[in-house]
């Protein structure tokens, strides 16, 4: 199996063995997210997560920017349209939005930040498990300059990643960090030269994909759920998963490969 190509040119999807590369592709708008892109990104993330042959997702942007946030031109047009109707107010539903889909899937996501990530774009990077930045990358926490809030998970994620005080500094002052500052704060895992970004990110993704997918995905799920669990509950939860993993073909393969001093070949079974 493989993840199907995108139905829109605004999102590119490529399969490289067990790695799916998803590229935001509106370089002329610094990859600002349109309404169409939101649905497409969610759909491709879900599809990759369900595909047993996909063991890692690599997310990046085309051109000189990663993502400049939500498309304000598109949003403004929608606001004008909404003013002209008298529909009753409805509760918002973000279950299928990228911010929830990316948080809840178990397939690891690596972000290759090729340029500026601002607003919604910055939140998307925070939702990835690992972040590799080019020397041109920037993290722009600019929501206070637009009279909006980091609605896409940022206020929950950022304090957990870098601590309350540093998160407050970035958001309240609406700061933009370059790649070196982002690395120093722990916002990114590594900074590499611009022309080495995709090769490095792909190397990391392939290293993830070479490991037992059930072990990697269960580890991600347990880390995510552990944020809301007590220690005792988390340990008990882990033991339940471990009992099932001991019965898998990949566990047998891992033991055999260790004893035979060779590289294991995992199948996900």
mmCIF file of C-alpha atoms in Angstrom, residues 6-262:
data_model
loop_
_atom_site.group_PDB
_atom_site.id
_atom_site.type_symbol
_atom_site.label_atom_id
_atom_site.label_comp_id
_atom_site.label_asym_id
_atom_site.label_seq_id
_atom_site.Cartn_x
_atom_site.Cartn_y
_atom_site.Cartn_z
ATOM 1 C CA UNK A 6 -2.977 14.789 -3.283
ATOM 2 C CA UNK A 7 -6.013 15.954 -5.236
ATOM 3 C CA UNK A 8 -4.742 19.529 -5.154
ATOM 4 C CA UNK A 9 -1.472 21.054 -6.238
ATOM 5 C CA UNK A 10 -1.352 22.907 -2.926
ATOM 6 C CA UNK A 11 -0.133 19.746 -1.204
ATOM 7 C CA UNK A 12 2.465 17.327 -2.566
ATOM 8 C CA UNK A 13 2.628 13.721 -1.365
ATOM 9 C CA UNK A 14 5.531 11.395 -2.129
ATOM 10 C CA UNK A 15 6.194 7.857 -0.895
ATOM 11 C CA UNK A 16 9.804 6.858 -0.213
ATOM 12 C CA UNK A 17 9.711 3.240 0.947
ATOM 13 C CA UNK A 18 8.261 3.462 4.481
ATOM 14 C CA UNK A 19 8.423 7.275 4.619
ATOM 15 C CA UNK A 20 5.729 9.636 3.313
ATOM 16 C CA UNK A 21 6.874 13.165 2.468
ATOM 17 C CA UNK A 22 4.119 15.803 2.611
ATOM 18 C CA UNK A 23 5.047 19.218 1.219
ATOM 19 C CA UNK A 24 2.999 22.375 1.688
ATOM 20 C CA UNK A 25 3.017 23.790 -1.826
ATOM 21 C CA UNK A 26 1.967 27.422 -2.042
ATOM 22 C CA UNK A 27 5.434 28.974 -2.264
ATOM 23 C CA UNK A 28 4.116 32.217 -3.737
ATOM 24 C CA UNK A 29 2.163 32.723 -0.466
ATOM 25 C CA UNK A 30 4.914 31.326 1.771
ATOM 26 C CA UNK A 31 2.686 28.242 2.100
ATOM 27 C CA UNK A 32 -0.131 30.062 3.877
ATOM 28 C CA UNK A 33 -2.782 27.469 4.702
ATOM 29 C CA UNK A 34 -5.981 27.759 2.673
ATOM 30 C CA UNK A 35 -9.248 26.126 3.659
ATOM 31 C CA UNK A 36 -8.727 23.479 0.994
ATOM 32 C CA UNK A 37 -5.265 22.698 2.306
ATOM 33 C CA UNK A 38 -6.590 22.183 5.834
ATOM 34 C CA UNK A 39 -8.868 19.362 4.771
ATOM 35 C CA UNK A 40 -6.289 17.834 2.456
ATOM 36 C CA UNK A 41 -3.546 17.873 5.100
ATOM 37 C CA UNK A 42 -5.803 16.154 7.624
ATOM 38 C CA UNK A 43 -6.875 13.543 5.085
ATOM 39 C CA UNK A 44 -3.300 12.681 4.081
ATOM 40 C CA UNK A 45 -2.155 12.466 7.696
ATOM 41 C CA UNK A 46 -5.009 10.052 8.496
ATOM 42 C CA UNK A 47 -4.307 8.021 5.367
ATOM 43 C CA UNK A 48 -0.617 7.728 6.221
ATOM 44 C CA UNK A 49 -1.439 6.704 9.775
ATOM 45 C CA UNK A 50 -3.725 3.919 8.541
ATOM 46 C CA UNK A 51 -1.248 2.651 5.950
ATOM 47 C CA UNK A 52 0.716 -0.293 7.430
ATOM 48 C CA UNK A 53 3.600 0.447 5.031
ATOM 49 C CA UNK A 54 4.037 3.991 6.315
ATOM 50 C CA UNK A 55 6.238 4.192 9.391
ATOM 51 C CA UNK A 56 7.179 7.879 9.403
ATOM 52 C CA UNK A 57 5.778 11.127 7.999
ATOM 53 C CA UNK A 58 8.082 13.933 6.893
ATOM 54 C CA UNK A 59 6.445 17.368 6.678
ATOM 55 C CA UNK A 60 8.069 20.352 4.963
ATOM 56 C CA UNK A 61 7.307 23.403 2.840
ATOM 57 C CA UNK A 62 8.112 24.380 -0.745
ATOM 58 C CA UNK A 63 10.152 27.460 -1.538
ATOM 59 C CA UNK A 64 11.698 29.801 1.009
ATOM 60 C CA UNK A 65 9.073 29.530 3.770
ATOM 61 C CA UNK A 66 7.678 26.648 5.784
ATOM 62 C CA UNK A 67 4.262 28.125 6.530
ATOM 63 C CA UNK A 68 3.254 31.739 7.115
ATOM 64 C CA UNK A 69 0.074 30.713 8.947
ATOM 65 C CA UNK A 70 -3.558 30.658 7.930
ATOM 66 C CA UNK A 71 -4.313 32.478 4.688
ATOM 67 C CA UNK A 72 -5.712 35.793 5.933
ATOM 68 C CA UNK A 73 -6.938 36.715 2.455
ATOM 69 C CA UNK A 74 -8.929 33.474 2.315
ATOM 70 C CA UNK A 75 -10.131 34.018 5.884
ATOM 71 C CA UNK A 76 -11.182 37.592 5.114
ATOM 72 C CA UNK A 77 -13.240 36.454 2.133
ATOM 73 C CA UNK A 78 -14.980 33.857 4.261
ATOM 74 C CA UNK A 79 -15.746 36.477 6.898
ATOM 75 C CA UNK A 80 -17.425 38.667 4.289
ATOM 76 C CA UNK A 81 -19.502 35.709 3.127
ATOM 77 C CA UNK A 82 -20.539 34.840 6.679
ATOM 78 C CA UNK A 83 -21.722 38.386 7.337
ATOM 79 C CA UNK A 84 -24.243 38.027 4.542
ATOM 80 C CA UNK A 85 -26.160 35.054 5.943
ATOM 81 C CA UNK A 86 -28.403 34.573 8.941
ATOM 82 C CA UNK A 87 -27.487 31.022 9.884
ATOM 83 C CA UNK A 88 -27.789 30.223 13.602
ATOM 84 C CA UNK A 89 -24.559 30.018 15.553
ATOM 85 C CA UNK A 90 -23.072 26.539 15.868
ATOM 86 C CA UNK A 91 -20.497 25.040 18.166
ATOM 87 C CA UNK A 92 -17.151 24.737 16.429
ATOM 88 C CA UNK A 93 -15.871 21.248 15.622
ATOM 89 C CA UNK A 94 -12.128 20.762 15.151
ATOM 90 C CA UNK A 95 -11.977 16.967 15.460
ATOM 91 C CA UNK A 96 -10.937 16.604 11.825
ATOM 92 C CA UNK A 97 -8.635 19.641 11.748
ATOM 93 C CA UNK A 98 -4.885 19.068 11.242
ATOM 94 C CA UNK A 99 -4.154 20.274 14.779
ATOM 95 C CA UNK A 100 -6.154 17.390 16.282
ATOM 96 C CA UNK A 101 -5.304 14.810 13.652
ATOM 97 C CA UNK A 102 -1.568 15.421 14.004
ATOM 98 C CA UNK A 103 -1.779 15.213 17.789
ATOM 99 C CA UNK A 104 -3.735 11.954 17.826
ATOM 100 C CA UNK A 105 -2.045 9.839 15.157
ATOM 101 C CA UNK A 106 0.566 7.313 16.273
ATOM 102 C CA UNK A 107 2.822 7.493 13.209
ATOM 103 C CA UNK A 108 5.839 9.695 14.034
ATOM 104 C CA UNK A 109 6.054 13.055 12.268
ATOM 105 C CA UNK A 110 9.345 14.808 11.524
ATOM 106 C CA UNK A 111 9.201 18.450 10.482
ATOM 107 C CA UNK A 112 11.849 19.836 8.119
ATOM 108 C CA UNK A 113 11.562 23.579 8.714
ATOM 109 C CA UNK A 114 12.923 25.179 5.557
ATOM 110 C CA UNK A 115 12.015 28.796 6.375
ATOM 111 C CA UNK A 116 9.707 30.916 8.489
ATOM 112 C CA UNK A 117 7.007 29.175 10.535
ATOM 113 C CA UNK A 118 4.530 31.749 11.821
ATOM 114 C CA UNK A 119 1.244 31.544 13.712
ATOM 115 C CA UNK A 120 -0.606 28.423 12.575
ATOM 116 C CA UNK A 121 2.580 27.348 10.807
ATOM 117 C CA UNK A 122 4.512 27.487 14.071
ATOM 118 C CA UNK A 123 1.810 25.461 15.824
ATOM 119 C CA UNK A 124 2.062 22.794 13.123
ATOM 120 C CA UNK A 125 5.789 22.446 13.769
ATOM 121 C CA UNK A 126 5.141 22.060 17.515
ATOM 122 C CA UNK A 127 2.723 19.209 16.797
ATOM 123 C CA UNK A 128 5.491 17.246 15.082
ATOM 124 C CA UNK A 129 7.531 14.801 17.159
ATOM 125 C CA UNK A 130 10.893 16.096 15.971
ATOM 126 C CA UNK A 131 11.938 19.310 14.267
ATOM 127 C CA UNK A 132 14.975 19.812 12.069
ATOM 128 C CA UNK A 133 15.615 23.397 11.030
ATOM 129 C CA UNK A 134 17.606 24.856 8.179
ATOM 130 C CA UNK A 135 19.792 27.837 8.907
ATOM 131 C CA UNK A 136 17.069 29.962 7.265
ATOM 132 C CA UNK A 137 14.338 28.729 9.605
ATOM 133 C CA UNK A 138 12.478 31.083 11.923
ATOM 134 C CA UNK A 139 9.816 30.515 14.560
ATOM 135 C CA UNK A 140 7.451 33.482 14.710
ATOM 136 C CA UNK A 141 5.033 33.731 17.646
ATOM 137 C CA UNK A 142 3.216 36.736 16.196
ATOM 138 C CA UNK A 143 -0.401 36.134 17.211
ATOM 139 C CA UNK A 144 -0.513 39.083 19.652
ATOM 140 C CA UNK A 145 0.315 41.392 16.730
ATOM 141 C CA UNK A 146 -2.855 40.196 14.951
ATOM 142 C CA UNK A 147 -5.205 40.324 17.972
ATOM 143 C CA UNK A 148 -5.588 36.534 17.877
ATOM 144 C CA UNK A 149 -4.349 33.678 20.059
ATOM 145 C CA UNK A 150 -2.314 30.541 19.233
ATOM 146 C CA UNK A 151 -5.558 28.625 18.716
ATOM 147 C CA UNK A 152 -3.954 25.596 17.141
ATOM 148 C CA UNK A 153 -2.524 23.979 20.245
ATOM 149 C CA UNK A 154 0.331 26.403 20.818
ATOM 150 C CA UNK A 155 -0.687 27.553 24.300
ATOM 151 C CA UNK A 156 -0.808 23.910 25.421
ATOM 152 C CA UNK A 157 2.299 22.701 23.608
ATOM 153 C CA UNK A 158 4.827 25.509 23.943
ATOM 154 C CA UNK A 159 4.930 25.750 27.774
ATOM 155 C CA UNK A 160 5.409 21.984 27.927
ATOM 156 C CA UNK A 161 8.280 22.160 25.456
ATOM 157 C CA UNK A 162 10.248 25.129 26.780
ATOM 158 C CA UNK A 163 8.652 26.067 30.113
ATOM 159 C CA UNK A 164 6.094 28.695 31.133
ATOM 160 C CA UNK A 165 8.391 31.708 31.358
ATOM 161 C CA UNK A 166 9.996 31.242 27.945
ATOM 162 C CA UNK A 167 6.637 30.501 26.309
ATOM 163 C CA UNK A 168 5.221 33.654 27.894
ATOM 164 C CA UNK A 169 8.180 35.656 26.591
ATOM 165 C CA UNK A 170 7.642 34.464 23.033
ATOM 166 C CA UNK A 171 3.873 34.948 22.984
ATOM 167 C CA UNK A 172 3.492 38.145 25.009
ATOM 168 C CA UNK A 173 6.337 39.921 23.210
ATOM 169 C CA UNK A 174 5.362 38.412 19.839
ATOM 170 C CA UNK A 175 8.956 37.354 19.271
ATOM 171 C CA UNK A 176 10.570 35.796 16.217
ATOM 172 C CA UNK A 177 13.409 33.358 16.835
ATOM 173 C CA UNK A 178 16.088 32.426 14.339
ATOM 174 C CA UNK A 179 17.303 28.843 13.991
ATOM 175 C CA UNK A 180 20.136 29.182 16.510
ATOM 176 C CA UNK A 181 17.830 30.642 19.186
ATOM 177 C CA UNK A 182 15.269 27.921 18.503
ATOM 178 C CA UNK A 183 17.927 25.266 19.024
ATOM 179 C CA UNK A 184 19.140 26.879 22.231
ATOM 180 C CA UNK A 185 15.597 26.875 23.639
ATOM 181 C CA UNK A 186 14.983 23.270 22.618
ATOM 182 C CA UNK A 187 12.316 24.179 20.077
ATOM 183 C CA UNK A 188 14.173 22.241 17.378
ATOM 184 C CA UNK A 189 16.273 19.084 17.580
ATOM 185 C CA UNK A 190 18.953 20.180 15.134
ATOM 186 C CA UNK A 191 19.997 22.969 12.784
ATOM 187 C CA UNK A 192 21.661 22.076 9.489
ATOM 188 C CA UNK A 193 22.830 23.967 6.391
ATOM 189 C CA UNK A 194 20.012 24.811 4.004
ATOM 190 C CA UNK A 195 21.131 22.400 1.296
ATOM 191 C CA UNK A 196 21.367 19.518 3.788
ATOM 192 C CA UNK A 197 17.916 19.892 5.329
ATOM 193 C CA UNK A 198 15.953 17.304 3.362
ATOM 194 C CA UNK A 199 18.778 14.765 3.277
ATOM 195 C CA UNK A 200 19.158 15.012 7.046
ATOM 196 C CA UNK A 201 15.415 14.851 7.675
ATOM 197 C CA UNK A 202 15.082 11.858 5.363
ATOM 198 C CA UNK A 203 17.957 10.110 7.131
ATOM 199 C CA UNK A 204 16.209 10.596 10.475
ATOM 200 C CA UNK A 205 12.898 9.401 9.018
ATOM 201 C CA UNK A 206 14.502 6.289 7.565
ATOM 202 C CA UNK A 207 16.149 5.515 10.894
ATOM 203 C CA UNK A 208 12.720 5.696 12.526
ATOM 204 C CA UNK A 209 11.233 3.526 9.777
ATOM 205 C CA UNK A 210 13.888 0.820 10.225
ATOM 206 C CA UNK A 211 12.734 0.150 13.780
ATOM 207 C CA UNK A 212 9.787 -2.031 14.782
ATOM 208 C CA UNK A 213 6.745 0.090 13.837
ATOM 209 C CA UNK A 214 4.537 -1.276 16.610
ATOM 210 C CA UNK A 215 7.167 -0.389 19.212
ATOM 211 C CA UNK A 216 7.672 3.132 17.830
ATOM 212 C CA UNK A 217 3.968 3.869 17.485
ATOM 213 C CA UNK A 218 3.130 2.453 20.916
ATOM 214 C CA UNK A 219 5.925 4.515 22.458
ATOM 215 C CA UNK A 220 4.507 7.658 20.852
ATOM 216 C CA UNK A 221 1.009 6.851 22.090
ATOM 217 C CA UNK A 222 2.220 6.159 25.618
ATOM 218 C CA UNK A 223 4.248 9.386 25.700
ATOM 219 C CA UNK A 224 1.190 11.340 24.542
ATOM 220 C CA UNK A 225 -1.202 9.693 26.999
ATOM 221 C CA UNK A 226 1.365 9.860 29.776
ATOM 222 C CA UNK A 227 1.025 13.641 29.817
ATOM 223 C CA UNK A 228 -2.388 13.161 31.432
ATOM 224 C CA UNK A 229 -1.762 9.987 33.469
ATOM 225 C CA UNK A 230 -0.303 9.304 36.871
ATOM 226 C CA UNK A 231 2.973 7.372 36.971
ATOM 227 C CA UNK A 232 1.309 4.194 38.285
ATOM 228 C CA UNK A 233 -1.402 4.338 35.635
ATOM 229 C CA UNK A 234 1.147 4.866 32.873
ATOM 230 C CA UNK A 235 3.260 1.892 33.996
ATOM 231 C CA UNK A 236 0.197 -0.361 34.181
ATOM 232 C CA UNK A 237 -0.899 0.847 30.744
ATOM 233 C CA UNK A 238 2.525 0.107 29.296
ATOM 234 C CA UNK A 239 2.552 -3.440 30.665
ATOM 235 C CA UNK A 240 -0.735 -4.214 28.916
ATOM 236 C CA UNK A 241 0.778 -3.181 25.576
ATOM 237 C CA UNK A 242 4.026 -5.000 26.276
ATOM 238 C CA UNK A 243 2.239 -8.304 26.882
ATOM 239 C CA UNK A 244 0.784 -8.168 23.385
ATOM 240 C CA UNK A 245 4.073 -7.140 21.803
ATOM 241 C CA UNK A 246 5.798 -10.209 23.272
ATOM 242 C CA UNK A 247 3.472 -12.313 21.090
ATOM 243 C CA UNK A 248 4.358 -10.534 17.838
ATOM 244 C CA UNK A 249 6.496 -11.747 14.949
ATOM 245 C CA UNK A 250 8.578 -8.588 15.200
ATOM 246 C CA UNK A 251 9.534 -9.421 18.795
ATOM 247 C CA UNK A 252 10.816 -12.819 17.643
ATOM 248 C CA UNK A 253 12.673 -11.133 14.788
ATOM 249 C CA UNK A 254 14.258 -8.625 17.159
ATOM 250 C CA UNK A 255 15.534 -11.387 19.445
ATOM 251 C CA UNK A 256 16.826 -13.486 16.536
ATOM 252 C CA UNK A 257 18.600 -10.515 14.977
ATOM 253 C CA UNK A 258 20.276 -9.729 18.307
ATOM 254 C CA UNK A 259 21.458 -13.315 18.762
ATOM 255 C CA UNK A 260 22.613 -13.595 15.148
ATOM 256 C CA UNK A 261 24.303 -10.168 15.309
ATOM 257 C CA UNK A 262 22.496 -8.831 12.265
#
